[in-house]
Amino acid sequence: MRRPLIAGNWKMNGTKAEAADLLNGIKAGVAGMQKVDVAVCPPFPYLYIAAELLADTAIGWGSQDVSQEAGGAFTGQVSAAMLKDFGCRYAIIGHSERRQLNGETDALIARKYAQAVRSGIVPILCVGETLEERESGKTEEVVARHIDAVLDAEGVEAYGQGIVAYEPVWAIGTGVTATPEQAQDVHAFLRQRVAAKSKDIADGLRILYGGSMKPGNAAELIAQADIDGGLIGGASLKAADFVAICQAGEDNA
Ligand code: PGA
């Protein structure tokens, strides 16, 4: 049985004080939950606040990116080993905003994934199609390409140490959510893709849904057979909303 994970992707939002408030709110709100894994991914400069405030909790924290390099002359980059060094558990990899705005390619993303795994950080690999791709019937082709980038470069074992997030680009920050059926179809497709190489690894792989997940739609999404939690953007910036989504994970576990 896969444990649900609810992870917050804060993106480039907040101040030091807001980060602390949000973390304290989440900490209080999820304190009694036993069956759901909870994680937050604040911006790099605020990770130390998560490290401090969450030290005595089961809440994990992660970065929103990681370098594809192990270390050295790479100005502005942060290595997986550095993150691991101070307690980071997860790293979001290949978010569509980075694919689109920072020109990240599948090959680069596969290297980032590998660096995370090598350092003991759990990568959360984002995959998903644009609206144009969906409307032209290319959803499966696109998400297969995203998932295969890691499969081909690192082998199926890499999915034994990571998490996948299906995030249709048209649902991110738009208020438009994939229907539970639309999401389930893609999640099942992704799992089958991995199962073709290893059924055991596919059965254990957590596949999160992301894209305008909120308290009002979380439960029915998470209830789908192949949806194992959520990667939450906008709604992760309000403690009450994020906690309500965690509760949906807890109730469905
Ligand atoms: P959203 O973002 O929940 O604001 O749609 C999700 C994400 O980009 O991870």
Short mmCIF file of C-alpha atoms and ligand atoms in Angstrom, two decimals:
data_model
loop_
_atom_site.label_atom_id
_atom_site.label_comp_id
_atom_site.label_asym_id
_atom_site.label_seq_id
_atom_site.Cartn_x
_atom_site.Cartn_y
_atom_site.Cartn_z
CA MET A 1 0.00 0.00 0.00
CA ARG A 2 1.40 3.39 -0.98
CA ARG A 3 1.40 6.07 1.72
CA PRO A 4 -0.09 9.30 0.43
CA LEU A 5 2.19 12.34 0.25
CA ILE A 6 1.01 15.92 0.23
CA ALA A 7 3.82 18.29 -0.73
CA GLY A 8 3.67 22.08 -0.91
CA ASN A 9 5.51 23.87 -3.68
CA TRP A 10 5.83 27.43 -2.43
CA LYS A 11 7.52 28.64 -5.63
CA MET A 12 9.08 32.13 -5.26
CA ASN A 13 6.71 33.44 -2.59
CA GLY A 14 6.81 34.86 0.90
CA THR A 15 9.12 36.55 3.35
CA LYS A 16 11.10 35.14 6.23
CA ALA A 17 8.29 36.03 8.65
CA GLU A 18 5.59 34.59 6.37
CA ALA A 19 7.57 31.38 5.94
CA ALA A 20 7.79 30.95 9.71
CA ASP A 21 4.07 31.66 10.17
CA LEU A 22 3.10 29.22 7.46
CA LEU A 23 5.37 26.50 8.83
CA ASN A 24 4.01 26.96 12.35
CA GLY A 25 0.44 26.82 11.04
CA ILE A 26 1.11 23.63 9.11
CA LYS A 27 2.95 22.10 12.04
CA ALA A 28 0.01 22.69 14.36
CA GLY A 29 -2.56 21.61 11.77
CA VAL A 30 -1.06 18.26 10.82
CA ALA A 31 0.21 17.33 14.28
CA GLY A 32 -2.26 14.49 14.83
CA MET A 33 -2.05 12.98 11.35
CA GLN A 34 -0.52 9.49 11.19
CA LYS A 35 -1.19 8.05 7.77
CA VAL A 36 -0.19 10.82 5.39
CA ASP A 37 3.32 12.06 4.62
CA VAL A 38 3.56 15.85 4.55
CA ALA A 39 6.31 17.95 2.98
CA VAL A 40 6.97 21.59 2.15
CA CYS A 41 9.30 23.02 -0.49
CA PRO A 42 10.10 26.64 0.41
CA PRO A 43 12.48 28.83 -1.63
CA PHE A 44 16.19 28.11 -1.02
CA PRO A 45 16.88 31.03 1.36
CA TYR A 46 14.08 29.89 3.68
CA LEU A 47 14.99 26.23 3.85
CA TYR A 48 16.90 26.81 7.06
CA ILE A 49 13.66 28.00 8.67
CA ALA A 50 12.00 24.72 7.71
CA ALA A 51 15.04 22.84 9.05
CA GLU A 52 14.70 24.64 12.39
CA LEU A 53 10.96 24.71 12.85
CA LEU A 54 10.25 21.20 11.57
CA ALA A 55 13.16 19.46 13.28
CA ASP A 56 10.92 17.88 15.93
CA THR A 57 8.16 16.83 13.51
CA ALA A 58 7.55 14.19 10.85
CA ILE A 59 7.05 16.91 8.22
CA GLY A 60 9.68 16.65 5.50
CA TRP A 61 11.06 19.56 3.58
CA GLY A 62 12.58 19.88 0.18
CA SER A 63 14.02 22.22 -2.41
CA GLN A 64 12.37 23.28 -5.66
CA ASP A 65 15.37 22.42 -7.78
CA VAL A 66 18.83 20.88 -7.54
CA SER A 67 22.00 21.10 -9.62
CA GLN A 68 22.78 18.45 -12.19
CA GLU A 69 26.41 18.74 -11.09
CA ALA A 70 28.03 17.23 -8.01
CA GLY A 71 30.00 20.36 -7.12
CA GLY A 72 32.61 22.83 -8.32
CA ALA A 73 32.60 25.94 -10.50
CA PHE A 74 28.84 26.25 -11.09
CA THR A 75 27.88 29.74 -9.99
CA GLY A 76 24.44 30.03 -8.49
CA GLN A 77 23.76 26.32 -8.27
CA VAL A 78 23.04 24.22 -5.19
CA SER A 79 24.14 20.59 -5.05
CA ALA A 80 22.13 17.66 -3.76
CA ALA A 81 24.94 16.86 -1.33
CA MET A 82 24.68 20.34 0.22
CA LEU A 83 20.96 19.93 0.64
CA LYS A 84 21.37 16.49 2.17
CA ASP A 85 24.01 17.89 4.50
CA PHE A 86 21.49 19.91 6.45
CA GLY A 87 18.54 17.59 6.42
CA CYS A 88 16.69 18.17 3.17
CA ARG A 89 14.57 15.15 2.21
CA TYR A 90 13.05 15.99 -1.20
CA ALA A 91 13.82 18.00 -4.34
CA ILE A 92 11.28 18.98 -6.98
CA ILE A 93 12.83 18.26 -10.38
CA GLY A 94 11.71 19.33 -13.83
CA HIS A 95 8.80 21.52 -12.84
CA SER A 96 7.08 22.86 -15.96
CA GLU A 97 7.96 26.42 -14.97
CA ARG A 98 11.62 25.46 -15.10
CA ARG A 99 11.15 23.53 -18.34
CA GLN A 100 9.45 26.53 -19.93
CA LEU A 101 11.18 29.53 -18.35
CA ASN A 102 14.66 28.12 -17.73
CA GLY A 103 14.85 25.91 -20.80
CA GLU A 104 15.36 22.69 -18.88
CA THR A 105 15.50 19.67 -21.15
CA ASP A 106 14.65 16.05 -20.44
CA ALA A 107 18.35 15.18 -20.54
CA LEU A 108 19.22 17.85 -17.97
CA ILE A 109 16.32 16.85 -15.75
CA ALA A 110 17.44 13.21 -15.82
CA ARG A 111 20.88 14.34 -14.59
CA LYS A 112 19.31 16.34 -11.77
CA TYR A 113 17.24 13.31 -10.81
CA ALA A 114 20.37 11.17 -10.72
CA GLN A 115 22.26 13.66 -8.55
CA ALA A 116 19.42 13.75 -6.07
CA VAL A 117 19.24 9.96 -5.81
CA ARG A 118 23.00 9.66 -5.45
CA SER A 119 22.95 12.04 -2.49
CA GLY A 120 20.00 10.42 -0.76
CA ILE A 121 17.51 13.14 -1.67
CA VAL A 122 14.13 11.93 -2.94
CA PRO A 123 13.43 13.58 -6.31
CA ILE A 124 9.87 14.58 -7.13
CA LEU A 125 9.89 14.45 -10.92
CA CYS A 126 7.24 16.64 -12.57
CA VAL A 127 5.74 15.55 -15.88
CA GLY A 128 2.82 16.95 -17.82
CA GLU A 129 1.47 18.23 -21.10
CA THR A 130 0.48 21.72 -22.23
CA LEU A 131 -3.07 22.54 -23.30
CA GLU A 132 -2.03 22.52 -26.95
CA GLU A 133 -0.47 19.09 -26.55
CA ARG A 134 -3.60 17.74 -24.84
CA GLU A 135 -5.88 19.18 -27.49
CA SER A 136 -3.83 17.63 -30.24
CA GLY A 137 -4.04 14.22 -28.57
CA LYS A 138 -0.38 14.12 -27.51
CA THR A 139 -0.76 13.79 -23.73
CA GLU A 140 0.53 10.23 -23.53
CA GLU A 141 3.36 10.86 -25.97
CA VAL A 142 4.56 13.86 -23.93
CA VAL A 143 4.35 12.29 -20.48
CA ALA A 144 5.97 9.10 -21.83
CA ARG A 145 8.88 11.19 -23.06
CA HIS A 146 9.19 12.86 -19.65
CA ILE A 147 9.10 9.57 -17.75
CA ASP A 148 11.37 7.75 -20.21
CA ALA A 149 14.10 10.38 -19.85
CA VAL A 150 14.90 9.00 -16.39
CA LEU A 151 14.08 5.38 -17.29
CA ASP A 152 16.50 5.43 -20.21
CA ALA A 153 19.31 7.29 -18.47
CA GLU A 154 19.14 5.73 -15.01
CA GLY A 155 17.16 2.51 -15.35
CA VAL A 156 13.90 1.57 -13.68
CA GLU A 157 15.62 1.30 -10.27
CA ALA A 158 15.71 5.10 -10.20
CA TYR A 159 11.93 5.05 -9.77
CA GLY A 160 12.38 2.95 -6.67
CA GLN A 161 13.97 5.99 -5.04
CA GLY A 162 11.84 8.83 -6.33
CA ILE A 163 8.35 10.19 -6.72
CA VAL A 164 6.51 11.35 -9.84
CA ALA A 165 4.10 14.29 -10.01
CA TYR A 166 1.69 14.50 -12.92
CA GLU A 167 1.08 18.20 -13.42
CA PRO A 168 -0.87 19.12 -16.54
CA VAL A 169 0.56 22.53 -17.45
CA TRP A 170 -2.91 23.86 -18.25
CA ALA A 171 -4.04 23.16 -14.69
CA ILE A 172 -1.14 24.86 -12.90
CA GLY A 173 -2.15 28.10 -11.23
CA THR A 174 -5.16 28.43 -13.52
CA GLY A 175 -7.92 27.27 -11.19
CA VAL A 176 -8.77 24.62 -13.80
CA THR A 177 -8.20 21.15 -12.36
CA ALA A 178 -8.01 17.95 -14.34
CA THR A 179 -11.09 15.87 -13.59
CA PRO A 180 -10.40 12.88 -11.38
CA GLU A 181 -10.93 10.65 -14.46
CA GLN A 182 -8.54 12.65 -16.65
CA ALA A 183 -5.88 12.57 -13.95
CA GLN A 184 -6.43 8.88 -13.15
CA ASP A 185 -6.04 7.96 -16.84
CA VAL A 186 -2.63 9.61 -17.04
CA HIS A 187 -1.51 8.27 -13.66
CA ALA A 188 -2.44 4.73 -14.74
CA PHE A 189 -0.57 5.26 -18.01
CA LEU A 190 2.54 6.44 -16.16
CA ARG A 191 2.44 3.51 -13.78
CA GLN A 192 2.07 1.06 -16.66
CA ARG A 193 5.05 2.65 -18.36
CA VAL A 194 7.20 1.90 -15.32
CA ALA A 195 5.53 -1.50 -14.80
CA ALA A 196 6.66 -2.57 -18.26
CA LYS A 197 10.19 -2.53 -16.78
CA SER A 198 9.38 -3.57 -13.21
CA LYS A 199 5.97 -4.28 -11.75
CA ASP A 200 7.29 -4.16 -8.19
CA ILE A 201 8.83 -0.73 -8.61
CA ALA A 202 5.71 0.56 -10.37
CA ASP A 203 3.49 -0.77 -7.59
CA GLY A 204 5.52 1.09 -4.98
CA LEU A 205 5.95 4.33 -6.94
CA ARG A 206 4.02 7.29 -5.58
CA ILE A 207 2.48 9.40 -8.32
CA LEU A 208 1.15 12.75 -7.10
CA TYR A 209 -1.31 14.98 -8.91
CA GLY A 210 -0.57 18.70 -9.18
CA GLY A 211 -2.50 21.54 -10.77
CA SER A 212 -5.01 23.67 -8.88
CA MET A 213 -5.52 21.06 -6.18
CA LYS A 214 -7.50 22.65 -3.34
CA PRO A 215 -9.48 21.59 -0.27
CA GLY A 216 -12.62 21.32 -2.41
CA ASN A 217 -11.27 18.88 -4.99
CA ALA A 218 -8.45 17.06 -3.17
CA ALA A 219 -10.49 14.19 -1.74
CA GLU A 220 -11.94 13.00 -5.05
CA LEU A 221 -8.58 13.25 -6.79
CA ILE A 222 -6.73 11.37 -4.06
CA ALA A 223 -9.47 8.72 -4.02
CA GLN A 224 -8.44 7.59 -7.52
CA ALA A 225 -6.58 4.28 -7.59
CA ASP A 226 -3.34 5.62 -9.03
CA ILE A 227 -3.26 9.06 -7.38
CA ASP A 228 -1.07 8.91 -4.30
CA GLY A 229 -1.24 12.48 -3.10
CA GLY A 230 -0.67 15.97 -4.37
CA LEU A 231 1.91 18.60 -5.23
CA ILE A 232 0.24 21.81 -4.20
CA GLY A 233 1.18 25.30 -5.38
CA GLY A 234 -1.20 28.17 -4.59
CA ALA A 235 -3.15 26.35 -1.88
CA SER A 236 0.08 25.44 -0.06
CA LEU A 237 0.60 29.10 0.84
CA LYS A 238 -2.37 29.13 3.21
CA ALA A 239 -1.91 26.91 6.24
CA ALA A 240 -5.63 26.14 6.58
CA ASP A 241 -5.97 25.09 2.93
CA PHE A 242 -2.81 23.02 2.93
CA VAL A 243 -3.79 21.31 6.19
CA ALA A 244 -7.25 20.54 4.75
CA ILE A 245 -5.61 18.86 1.74
CA CYS A 246 -3.33 16.88 4.10
CA GLN A 247 -6.48 15.81 5.96
CA ALA A 248 -7.93 14.53 2.68
CA GLY A 249 -4.75 12.46 2.29
CA GLU A 250 -5.04 11.20 5.84
CA ASP A 251 -8.69 10.24 5.38
CA ASN A 252 -8.00 8.37 2.17
CA ALA A 253 -4.95 6.45 3.40
P1 PGA B 1 -0.97 25.11 -8.37
O1 PGA B 1 0.55 24.70 -8.69
O2 PGA B 1 -1.43 24.22 -7.25
O3 PGA B 1 -0.88 26.55 -7.95
O4 PGA B 1 -1.75 24.90 -9.61
C1 PGA B 1 0.99 23.37 -8.64
C2 PGA B 1 2.46 23.31 -9.01
O5 PGA B 1 2.90 24.09 -9.87
O6 PGA B 1 3.22 22.48 -8.46
#
